[in-house]
Amino acid sequence: MNTDTQLSKTLKPRHLSMIAIAGVIGAGLFVGSGAAIQQAGPGILLAYAAAGLVVILVMRMLGEMAAANPETGSFSAYADKALGRWAGFSIGWLYAWFWIIVLGIEATAGAAIMHRWVPGIDQWVWALLLMVLLTLTNLGSVKSYGEFEFWFASIKVTAIVLFLLFGIAAILGLVPGVPAPGVSNLLENGGFFPNGPGAVLAGILVVVFSFFGAEIATIAAGESENPVDAVKKAVKSTVWRILVFYIGSIAIVVTLLPWNSATVAKSPYVAVIELFGIPGAGTIMDIVVLTSVLSCLNSGLYTASRMLFSLSQRGDAPKSWTKISKRGVPAAAVLSSTVVGFITVGLNYVAPDTVFLFLVNTSGAIALFVWLVIAASQLILRRRMGAATKDLAMKMWLFPHLTWVAIASIVALLIGMLILDATRESLLLSMALAAAVVGIGVWRYRKNLSPHQPNDVNEPEDTSLRTPAL
């Protein structure tokens, strides 16, 4: 270890592009979309479009702040400036907690696939091996993380592009043995809204969390050679990534197959691949899902460690986590994230339906909390800038109107989680955790709850707001 607290800036533009894509395309798209389709029928397309619109607005707001002032702490650092130190402390810890919990979920999912392929090795051993592998990758260098993520994302993108091309060809009647379906599957079997418009609204709550992870690109931008350009490209590409990868692929599924088919409920993408007559559809999808799991593990560990590093830099986490290895990696923060990650993996095997389920539920609404903080921070910081807004490298559209639309939408999603039986417990537990963390943050900074000011005489005053940067 050395005492330098500057991260290595070795991520290339191609790394940032794929990290941004990988943040959106997760295993939830390939596996979880089946349940969403069964819930809302073809109308699920509107749910994906509505949820995607919220994410696009949030990413645009985050992009405005990140392009003006790229920081590893991203929205947590901006919340510090906009809302106060207590806010940056709270949302930073909640976000790190979310990704640490994800490590346990994804390691178990990947181990299940490996166990199916090699049943002679216990599932927990595979989970341990996957965690060790990705820990070593993150400890190696940020470039090694970027390379792994680049190739993981490349496999996912290639799979979806091929899926889209085959799907479009099948819809046009160009695939031998697959009759062109027209609009029959969209309008028959109960119509476009077979379970009513209410099911579509409920479906938004199911699919909206699939998009969480797009913000990773703004965190990784701090370790790139040209962070401002990297942020702008990542944010601008969010629109077409959501339109093409999510809405496009789901549209192919519900056009080619009846929404209420049992095979669609089990695995919609496998069902379509089998329709094409491609042998080994299940194995192909297992490979794609495993790649997504490894990508999520890789990014989850990276993101949690960088947020802990940023919190440590601001005095909100142990000072030792600011130490940088000779390879330019915050190794102590990576190992700290890994230790808790290993514990969550163990709990998933020891007490999956009690302790681990409880921990998962405490992270269920954190995505919405993060988005709400991003929107509130952008609203405050943009207004505070006044005439200096003309110097912004990227601007939120139709400010402040679309910012308020995003805030209202996120609040509506939170209310929806409270109303629905399936999501109420997760929301309440997430709110309880958030209340506890916010309480600690408020107590910690009780002598100075206003933003921007140093919390003690040893902390340097933040002068960034005296410049056009946010």
Steps between C-alpha positions, in 0.01 A plus 500: 500500500605861451360814652387650172123545492467558125340221303657377180350654185550212259146426381474547122196638313413147386500385865265782602267428208467134594477574873205725421337226293576230757337712768167479318505145360481269800382148568163653592432570133561141394334329798269742681320632194293181476313577823440858386352382169272255681379780724412760238493321164614693189424820693825440688661693214340816639634414846854467362457826307373688808771362727760568232384862473553553874851354474583714196398815689698396809809422293475833322490681835791296632687559175462876541660487843765240411613680184538822700687331785602132445548331837536138607230566762263616224151575634614452862752782458240718327252436782772627738503831312127530439332362811772482764764262630235282664343433158825403328585276794159332496453436130864390461469232767159385375635466146806305612271273704282434195792376291646294783165318529502453123830313533327232708209473255710483185766266639227253594333530158829440320584207727165338418586503129850364559358227723265391222797466268731337755271338763793327668608830661273644768320822416656693788846417368412655165367811675826528693710454186303765309541749784872433523543534122328837481674624814838428341385677184409812696821489704713468189440842347214715383608414147452128570151579631432698185628219276287237673196724482571581135497134401210406726295783351612409147358150541170639631475758222584241233234266638232769499594631156475147355172453684365825350615414148350148511185639660445768237564243226245264657238775531551579131462131411862458392586212737422157348247304701386802703176654363478879521270570798378844396327667796304195613701442818472868588124531460365151563501300827320778684631795301788739562392549863375150592516570874396864478697828511556451873722201427717722281538751784596216734737373232693827513597416857627160384710625209626834631766336716641323195641834388691571820872494427512751216651750743815285539648671194506836680688342791751329271550821300718634781760237407498574129738709294230746395217481755285780358480351151450153650204617708338682208527197272372258766199714588405577142517132407259407782204591280576266212624224730166490680301527176697233315609249765199500730195619312623354170573151634182484712298611195641205306404257779136614527464524120635153423342310791169512693556697820326232710717214374656292778837511321493880497436505874793266563755663270380725216832516320550123508145460364578726203834328430321164501244645257786573260593131518847572638624196697617538858292812569510442875879466504543809281288704739683355801825631351350843440348514849826382660681775312246751631546367852879531480463848355270601785736350758792683343316832487338455840834451673655788306210737574473416870875542549511835319211635702668388823823662377317826433329490840838441661649798318223718642552368852183288499673160507823362652800704383691183407262449207657796319829314457590424141708200392794528265261404220281803572220300665332573837584148617378548858159616377483207255584248773251658742224466239609142433492395865140610541424348160636164617282524810188563291586203276532281810170624638334415170589135563461489878180704538360580153139548607563695819812710550602529134146575384478768767825658378385491137173670593688780677654591163181468294416870465852646514500553123205738533664679793815552292303635203305735725820638651650546152195699388490714815875570481483603135202727566682680782845519341368621165297778661798598713717551193296784354659653192789251510272234347608617156837334563357154570633226271166316522161633604179344623221536247222757569630585847336508752183348353636155412690488827170541685340237273776257600458580870123452479546170313743363758268599786214328316708183471568508874128540569434210263743283694311584817163413347596167343514203737795346313725804552373655825729305733806580291415871499439513875825317580693720257347809660590371846862450394505840331354667809772340717781608264357851460466521878869416539589756233291774661646422844851494357458843342249638750710813561492589133215360291530754219686404182846607381648605832784307672384275782804582712799731506725238339284452191585732211223722376336389176566766240371312198174695496687825443578377151259414217540133595220352706 
